[in-house]
Coordinates of C-alpha atoms and ligand atoms in Angstrom, one line a residue:
X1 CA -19.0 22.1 36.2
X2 CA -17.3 23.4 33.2
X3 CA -17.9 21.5 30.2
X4 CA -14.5 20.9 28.6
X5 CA -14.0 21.6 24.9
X6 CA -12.7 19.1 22.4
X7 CA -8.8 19.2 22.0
X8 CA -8.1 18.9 18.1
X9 CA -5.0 17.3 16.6
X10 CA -4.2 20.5 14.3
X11 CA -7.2 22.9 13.5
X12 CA -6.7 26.4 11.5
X13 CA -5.1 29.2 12.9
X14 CA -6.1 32.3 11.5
X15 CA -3.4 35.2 11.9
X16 CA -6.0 38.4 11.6
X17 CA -5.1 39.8 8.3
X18 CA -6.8 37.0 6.2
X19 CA -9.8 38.7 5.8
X20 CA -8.2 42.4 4.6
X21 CA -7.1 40.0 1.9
X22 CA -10.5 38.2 1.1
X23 CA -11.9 41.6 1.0
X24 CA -9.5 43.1 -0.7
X25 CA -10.5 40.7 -3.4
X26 CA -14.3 41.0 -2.9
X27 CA -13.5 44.9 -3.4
X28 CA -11.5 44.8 -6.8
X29 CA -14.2 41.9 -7.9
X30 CA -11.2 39.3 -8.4
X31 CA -13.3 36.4 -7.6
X32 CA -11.6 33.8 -9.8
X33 CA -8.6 31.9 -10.1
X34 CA -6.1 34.8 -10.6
X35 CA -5.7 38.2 -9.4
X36 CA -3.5 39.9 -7.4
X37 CA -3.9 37.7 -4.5
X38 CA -2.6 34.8 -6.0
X39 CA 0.6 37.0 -7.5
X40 CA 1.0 38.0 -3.8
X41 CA 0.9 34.5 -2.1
X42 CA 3.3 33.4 -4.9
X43 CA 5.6 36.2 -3.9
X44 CA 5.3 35.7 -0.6
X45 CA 5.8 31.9 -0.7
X46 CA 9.0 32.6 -3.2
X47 CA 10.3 34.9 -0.6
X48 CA 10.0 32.9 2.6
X49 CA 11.8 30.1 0.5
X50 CA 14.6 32.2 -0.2
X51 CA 17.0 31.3 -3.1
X52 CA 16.0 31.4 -7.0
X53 CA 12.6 29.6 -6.9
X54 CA 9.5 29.8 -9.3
X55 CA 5.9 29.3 -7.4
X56 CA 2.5 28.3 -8.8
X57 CA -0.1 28.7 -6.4
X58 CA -3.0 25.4 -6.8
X59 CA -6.2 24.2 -5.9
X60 CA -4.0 21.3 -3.7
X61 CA -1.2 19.6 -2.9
X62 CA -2.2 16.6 -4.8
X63 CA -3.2 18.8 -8.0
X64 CA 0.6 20.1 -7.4
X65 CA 2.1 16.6 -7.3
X66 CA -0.3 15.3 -10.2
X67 CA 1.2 18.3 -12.2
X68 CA 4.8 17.3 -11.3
X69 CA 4.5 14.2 -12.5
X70 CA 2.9 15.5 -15.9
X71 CA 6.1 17.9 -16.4
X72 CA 8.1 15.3 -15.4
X73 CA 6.7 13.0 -18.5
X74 CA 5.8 10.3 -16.1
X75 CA 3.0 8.7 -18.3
X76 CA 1.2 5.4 -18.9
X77 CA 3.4 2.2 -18.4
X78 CA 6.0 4.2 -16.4
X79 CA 6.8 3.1 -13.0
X80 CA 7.4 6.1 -10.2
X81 CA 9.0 4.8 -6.4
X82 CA 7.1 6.4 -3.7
X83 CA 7.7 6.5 -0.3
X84 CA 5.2 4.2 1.7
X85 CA 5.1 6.0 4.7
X86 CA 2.9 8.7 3.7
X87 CA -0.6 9.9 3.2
X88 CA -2.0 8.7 -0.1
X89 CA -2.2 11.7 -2.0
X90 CA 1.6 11.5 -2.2
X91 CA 1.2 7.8 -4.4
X92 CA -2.6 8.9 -5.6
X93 CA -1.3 11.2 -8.1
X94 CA 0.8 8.1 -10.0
X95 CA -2.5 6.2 -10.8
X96 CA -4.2 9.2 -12.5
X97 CA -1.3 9.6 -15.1
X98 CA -1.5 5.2 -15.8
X99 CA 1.9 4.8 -13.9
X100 CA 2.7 2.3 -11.4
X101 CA 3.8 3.1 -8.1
X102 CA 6.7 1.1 -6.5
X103 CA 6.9 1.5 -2.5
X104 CA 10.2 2.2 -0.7
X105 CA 9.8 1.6 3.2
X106 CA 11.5 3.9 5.5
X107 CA 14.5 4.0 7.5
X108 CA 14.6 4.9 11.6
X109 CA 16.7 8.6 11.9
X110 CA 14.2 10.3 10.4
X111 CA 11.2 8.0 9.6
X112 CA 11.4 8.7 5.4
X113 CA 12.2 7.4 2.4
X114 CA 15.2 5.1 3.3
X115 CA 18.3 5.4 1.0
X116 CA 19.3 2.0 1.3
X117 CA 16.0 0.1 -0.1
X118 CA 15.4 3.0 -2.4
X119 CA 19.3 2.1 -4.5
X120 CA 18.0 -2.0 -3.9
X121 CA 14.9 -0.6 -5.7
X122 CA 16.5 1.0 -8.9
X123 CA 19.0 -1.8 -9.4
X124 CA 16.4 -4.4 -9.1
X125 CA 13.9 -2.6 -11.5
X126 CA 16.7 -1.6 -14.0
X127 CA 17.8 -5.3 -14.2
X128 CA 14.2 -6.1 -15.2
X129 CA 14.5 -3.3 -17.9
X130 CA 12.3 -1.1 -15.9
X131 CA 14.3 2.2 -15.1
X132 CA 11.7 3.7 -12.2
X133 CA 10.7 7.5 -14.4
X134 CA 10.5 9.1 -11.0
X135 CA 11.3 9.6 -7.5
X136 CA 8.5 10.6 -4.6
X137 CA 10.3 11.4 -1.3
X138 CA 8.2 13.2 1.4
X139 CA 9.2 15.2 4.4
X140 CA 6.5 13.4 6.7
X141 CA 5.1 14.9 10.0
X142 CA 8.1 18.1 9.0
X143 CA 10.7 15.8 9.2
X144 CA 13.3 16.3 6.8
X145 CA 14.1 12.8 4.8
X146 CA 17.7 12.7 4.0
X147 CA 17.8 14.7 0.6
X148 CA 21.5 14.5 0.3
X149 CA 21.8 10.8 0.1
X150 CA 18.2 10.4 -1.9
X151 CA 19.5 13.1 -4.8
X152 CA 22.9 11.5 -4.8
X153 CA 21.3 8.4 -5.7
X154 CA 18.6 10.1 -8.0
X155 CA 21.4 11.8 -9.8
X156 CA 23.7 8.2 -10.1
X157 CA 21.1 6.5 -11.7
X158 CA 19.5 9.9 -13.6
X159 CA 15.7 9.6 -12.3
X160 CA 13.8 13.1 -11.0
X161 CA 13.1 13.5 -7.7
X162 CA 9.4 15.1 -7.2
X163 CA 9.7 16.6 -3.1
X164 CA 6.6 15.9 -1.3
X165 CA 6.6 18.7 1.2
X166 CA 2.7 19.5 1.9
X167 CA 4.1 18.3 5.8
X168 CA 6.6 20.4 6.1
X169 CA 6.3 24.3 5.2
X170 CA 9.1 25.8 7.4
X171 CA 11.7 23.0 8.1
X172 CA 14.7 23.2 6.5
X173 CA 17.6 21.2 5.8
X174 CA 21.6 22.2 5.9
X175 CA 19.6 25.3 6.2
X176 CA 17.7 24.9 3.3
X177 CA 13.9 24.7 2.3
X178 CA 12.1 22.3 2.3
X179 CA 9.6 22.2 -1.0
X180 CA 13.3 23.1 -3.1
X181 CA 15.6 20.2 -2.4
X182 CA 14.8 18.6 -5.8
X183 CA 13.5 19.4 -9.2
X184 CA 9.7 19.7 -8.3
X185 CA 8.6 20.5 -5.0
X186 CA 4.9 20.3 -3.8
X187 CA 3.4 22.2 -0.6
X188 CA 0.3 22.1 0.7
X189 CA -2.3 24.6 2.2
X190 CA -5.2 22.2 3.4
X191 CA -6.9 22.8 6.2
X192 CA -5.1 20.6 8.8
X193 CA -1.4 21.8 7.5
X194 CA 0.7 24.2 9.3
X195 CA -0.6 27.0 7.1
X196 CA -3.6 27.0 5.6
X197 CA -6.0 28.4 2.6
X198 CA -8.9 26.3 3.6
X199 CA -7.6 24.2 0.8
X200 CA -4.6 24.8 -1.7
X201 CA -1.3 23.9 -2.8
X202 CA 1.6 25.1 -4.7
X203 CA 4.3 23.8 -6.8
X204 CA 8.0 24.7 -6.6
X205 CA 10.7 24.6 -9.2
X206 CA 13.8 26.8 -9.9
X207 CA 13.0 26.6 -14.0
X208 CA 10.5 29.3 -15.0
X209 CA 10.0 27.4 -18.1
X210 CA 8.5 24.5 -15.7
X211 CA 6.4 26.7 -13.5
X212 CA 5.0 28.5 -16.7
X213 CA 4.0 24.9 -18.0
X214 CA 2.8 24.3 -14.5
X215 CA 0.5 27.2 -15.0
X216 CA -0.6 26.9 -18.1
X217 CA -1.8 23.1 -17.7
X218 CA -3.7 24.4 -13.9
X219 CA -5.9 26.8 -16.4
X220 CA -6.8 24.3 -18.8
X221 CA -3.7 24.2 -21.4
X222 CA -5.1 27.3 -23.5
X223 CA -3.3 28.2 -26.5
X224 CA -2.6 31.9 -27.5
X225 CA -5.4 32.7 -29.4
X226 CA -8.4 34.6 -29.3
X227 CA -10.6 32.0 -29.5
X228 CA -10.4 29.0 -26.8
X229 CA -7.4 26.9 -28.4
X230 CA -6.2 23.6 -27.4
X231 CA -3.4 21.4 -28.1
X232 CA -2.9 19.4 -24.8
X233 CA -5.4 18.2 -22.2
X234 CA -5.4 20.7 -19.4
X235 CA -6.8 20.6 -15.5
X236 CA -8.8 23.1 -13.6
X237 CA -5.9 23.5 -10.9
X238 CA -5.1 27.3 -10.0
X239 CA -5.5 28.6 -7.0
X240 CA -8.6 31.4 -6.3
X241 CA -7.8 34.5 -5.5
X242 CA -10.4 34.5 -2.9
X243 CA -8.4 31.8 -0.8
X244 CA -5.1 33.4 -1.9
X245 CA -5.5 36.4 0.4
X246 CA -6.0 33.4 3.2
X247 CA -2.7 32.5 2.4
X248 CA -1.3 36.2 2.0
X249 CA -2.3 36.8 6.0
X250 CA -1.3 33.4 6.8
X251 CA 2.2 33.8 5.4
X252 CA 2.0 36.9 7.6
X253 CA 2.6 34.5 10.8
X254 CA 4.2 31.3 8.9
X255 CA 7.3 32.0 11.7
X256 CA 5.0 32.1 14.6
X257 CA 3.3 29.1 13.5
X258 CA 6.3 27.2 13.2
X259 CA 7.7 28.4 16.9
X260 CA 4.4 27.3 18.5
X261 CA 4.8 24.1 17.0
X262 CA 8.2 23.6 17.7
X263 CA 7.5 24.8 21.4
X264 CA 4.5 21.9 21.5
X265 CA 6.9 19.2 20.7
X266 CA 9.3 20.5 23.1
X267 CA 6.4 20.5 26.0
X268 CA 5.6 16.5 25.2
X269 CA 9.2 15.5 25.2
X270 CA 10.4 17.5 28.6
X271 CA 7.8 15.9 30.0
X272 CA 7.0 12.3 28.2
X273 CA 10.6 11.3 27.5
X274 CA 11.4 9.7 31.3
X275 CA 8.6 7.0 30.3
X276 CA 11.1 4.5 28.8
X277 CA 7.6 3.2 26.8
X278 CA 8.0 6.2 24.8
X279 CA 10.2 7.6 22.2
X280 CA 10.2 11.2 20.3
X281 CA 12.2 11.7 16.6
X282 CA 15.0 13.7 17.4
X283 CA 16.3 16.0 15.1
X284 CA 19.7 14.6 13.3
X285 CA 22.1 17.4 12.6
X286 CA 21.3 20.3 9.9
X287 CA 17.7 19.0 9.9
X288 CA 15.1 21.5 11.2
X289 CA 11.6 19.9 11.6
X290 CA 8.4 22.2 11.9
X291 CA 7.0 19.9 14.2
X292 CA 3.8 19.6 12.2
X293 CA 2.8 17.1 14.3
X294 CA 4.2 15.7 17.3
X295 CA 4.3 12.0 17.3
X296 CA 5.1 9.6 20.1
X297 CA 6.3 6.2 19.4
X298 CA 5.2 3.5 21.9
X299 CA 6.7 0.1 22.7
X300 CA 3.5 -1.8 21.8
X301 CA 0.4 -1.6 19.6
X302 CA -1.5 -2.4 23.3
X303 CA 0.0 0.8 24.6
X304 CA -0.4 3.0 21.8
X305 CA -4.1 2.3 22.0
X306 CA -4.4 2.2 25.9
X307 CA -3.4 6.2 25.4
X308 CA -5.4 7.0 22.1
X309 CA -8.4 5.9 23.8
X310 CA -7.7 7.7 27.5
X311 CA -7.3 10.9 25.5
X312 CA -10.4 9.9 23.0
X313 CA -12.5 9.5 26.6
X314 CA -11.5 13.2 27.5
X315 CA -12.6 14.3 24.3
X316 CA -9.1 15.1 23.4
X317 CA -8.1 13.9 19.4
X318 CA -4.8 11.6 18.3
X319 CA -4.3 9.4 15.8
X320 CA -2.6 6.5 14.8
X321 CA 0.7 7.2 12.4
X322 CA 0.0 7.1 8.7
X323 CA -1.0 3.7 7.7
X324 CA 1.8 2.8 4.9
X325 CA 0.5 2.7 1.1
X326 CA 2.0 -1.0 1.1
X327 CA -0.3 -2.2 3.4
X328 CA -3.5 -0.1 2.1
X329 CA -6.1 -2.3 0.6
X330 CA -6.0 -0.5 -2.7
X331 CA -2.2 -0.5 -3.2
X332 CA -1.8 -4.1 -1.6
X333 CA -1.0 -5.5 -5.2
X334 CA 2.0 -2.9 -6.2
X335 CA 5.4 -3.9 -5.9
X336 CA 7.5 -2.3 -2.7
X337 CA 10.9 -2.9 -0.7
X338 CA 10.0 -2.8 2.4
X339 CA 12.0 -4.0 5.7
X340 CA 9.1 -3.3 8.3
X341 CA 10.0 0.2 9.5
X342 CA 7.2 1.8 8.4
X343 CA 4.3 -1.1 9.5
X344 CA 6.3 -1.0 13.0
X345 CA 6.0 3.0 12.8
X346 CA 1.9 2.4 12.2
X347 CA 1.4 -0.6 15.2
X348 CA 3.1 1.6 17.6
X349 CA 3.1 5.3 17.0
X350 CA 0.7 8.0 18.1
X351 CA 0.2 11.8 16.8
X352 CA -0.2 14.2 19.6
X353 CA -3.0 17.1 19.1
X354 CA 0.0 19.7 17.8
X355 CA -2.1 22.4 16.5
X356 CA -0.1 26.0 17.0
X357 CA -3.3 27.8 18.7
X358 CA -3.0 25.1 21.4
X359 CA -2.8 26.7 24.9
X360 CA -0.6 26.1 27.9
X361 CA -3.6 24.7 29.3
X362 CA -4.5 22.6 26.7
X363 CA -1.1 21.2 26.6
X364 CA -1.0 20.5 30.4
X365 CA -4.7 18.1 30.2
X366 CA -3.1 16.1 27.4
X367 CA -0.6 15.4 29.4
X368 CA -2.2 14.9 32.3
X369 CA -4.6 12.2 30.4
X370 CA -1.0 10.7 28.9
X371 CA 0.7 10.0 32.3
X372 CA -2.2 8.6 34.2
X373 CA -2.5 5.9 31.7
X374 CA -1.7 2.5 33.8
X375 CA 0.5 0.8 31.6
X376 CA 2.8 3.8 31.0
Ligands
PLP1 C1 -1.8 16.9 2.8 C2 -0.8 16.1 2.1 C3 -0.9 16.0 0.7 C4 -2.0 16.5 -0.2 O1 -2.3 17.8 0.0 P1 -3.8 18.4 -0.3 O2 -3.6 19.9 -0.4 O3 -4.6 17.9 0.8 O4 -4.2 17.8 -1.6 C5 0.1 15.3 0.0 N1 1.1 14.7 0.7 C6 1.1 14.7 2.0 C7 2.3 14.0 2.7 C8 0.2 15.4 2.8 O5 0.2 15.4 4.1

């Protein structure tokens, strides 16, 4: 018998010009954290975002949100709302700068940050003379959050708006990018994301003055002198040019990627959505998901596992939704507005394997695992 091999929930997908890239860098000896690798990726990021966008290419997605926070002022004492539905390098980022991070739950069209508790939020914490410093809105499994209401409110009450969008290279919304709906967008190149650089990031923002900054505090804030010069406290943050020619051939495919995931999530729904025990997150007008992940949402916690564990038994891999920051141990004692969305999200809901090198085949034994499952 053929020994079947183990289905992954998203696993890198090389395009076949990442290593002309890498060598291209081993062959000029740019083996450091510039070079013309990194000046390509950035160019080809600005490109595939379209409109009048400034790109620094990181070490991460959390060095890219810690440095939007930093040009953002957000400091010691300062209080930044973050959605809870997330992954924790969205609220980690607050912590490192002395801030305190204030959770905002979600609402149901589109599983993010929801509108609603976010305005409760503001007015409650400016009536305690605490005016929140910043926003933290993230586009979670690709999913668009609704960036016309959050920026309307942002702009009502004047608080930034950093856009979490390490989920969601390639959805768009009103047919724009995600990564520059606000003033500091973050992306995202770890391994498990829809593109990858092994592990990277990148920080968006339409003020060159901003992404200069951004730059200059990734190489350790040095001043212009000959000598090593410093008058703020810098990070070690760029991005290598090594892994930059990874993201040069991966940017190559970025479309592809995006249309095999799409065409995964379209494969569990045709085929999953006639079980009335589970639901799929459809699309609400002018928003354009990448279908990172495809996630199911069950009727019952009992359910949810009853499925994670037939397909852990086939060797096939799914996980629970993001456990929200409000219920993590290490953030239990942070304020948040919360109306159960999100914790009802985590009891219930189930992320498909969704990778975009998935096969037809691959596909099809999920599913078959899926619908033999008794309870369905
Ligand atoms: C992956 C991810 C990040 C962090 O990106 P890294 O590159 O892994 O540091 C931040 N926010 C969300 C929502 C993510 O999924």
């Amino acid at each position: 018998m053929l020994t079947k091999t183990k289905i992954y929930l998203s696993s890198p997908h090389m395009g076949g010009s990442e290593q002309k890239f890498v060598n291209q860098a081993f062959d000029t000896n740019w083996i450091a954290p510039l070079g013309r690798n990194v000046d390509g990726f950035e160019n080809d990021i600005k490109g595939y975002l379209g409109g009048n966008n400034e790109v620094a290419a990181l070490s991460s997605g959390t060095a890219a949100i810690h440095l939007a926070l930093q040009l953002l002022d957000v400091s010691k004492g300062h209080e930044v709302l973050c959605q809870s539905f997330t992954f924790s390098a969205s609220a980690n980022p607050i912590v490192y700068q002395g801030a305190t991070p204030i959770f905002i739950d979600s609402e149901s069209d589109t599983w993010n940050m929801s509108p609603e508790l976010l305005e409760i939020a503001i007015k409650d914490r400016i009536e305690k003379y605490k005016k929140p410093k910043a926003i933290i809105a993230v586009h979670l499994y690709g999913m668009p959050y609704k960036a016309k209401e959050i920026n309307d409110i942002a702009k009502r009450y004047g608080i930034p708006v950093v856009e979490d969008s390490a989920e969601a290279l390639g959805s768009t919304y009103n047919d724009q990018a995600c990564g520059t709906l606000a003033d500091v967008g973050i992306l995202s190149f770890n391994g498990n994301k829809i593109i990858t650089t092994s592990g990277g990031g990148a920080l968006i923002t339409k003020n060159k003055e901003l992404k200069n900054k951004a730059v200059f505090l990734s190489t350790q804030a040095r001043d212009n002198a000959p000598h090593y010069e410093h008058s703020s406290i810098g990070f070690n943050y760029r991005m290598s040019n090594v892994l930059a020619g990874i993201g040069r051939g991966q940017m190559e495919v970025i479309d592809d990627r995006v249309a095999a995931r799409r065409k995964n999530y379209n494969f569990y729904k045709a085929n999953l959505s006639k079980f009335n025990t589970i639901e799929f997150l459809d699309e609400p007008k002018g928003f354009f998901s990448n279908r990172w992940i495809t996630c199911i949402k069950t009727n019952s916690f009992a359910m949810r596992e009853e499925i994670r564990l037939a397909l852990q038994q086939d060797d096939i891999e799914s996980r629970p939704l993001w456990k929200p920051m409000h219920m993590q141990p290490v953030f239990k004692d942070y304020l948040s507005y919360t109306d159960g969305t999100s914790e009802n999200l985590f009891n219930n809901g189930l992320c498909l394997p969704s990778g975009s090198n998935l096969t037809q085949e691959d596909l099809e034994r999920v599913l078959n695992i899926i619908t033999k499952t008794p309870n369905l």
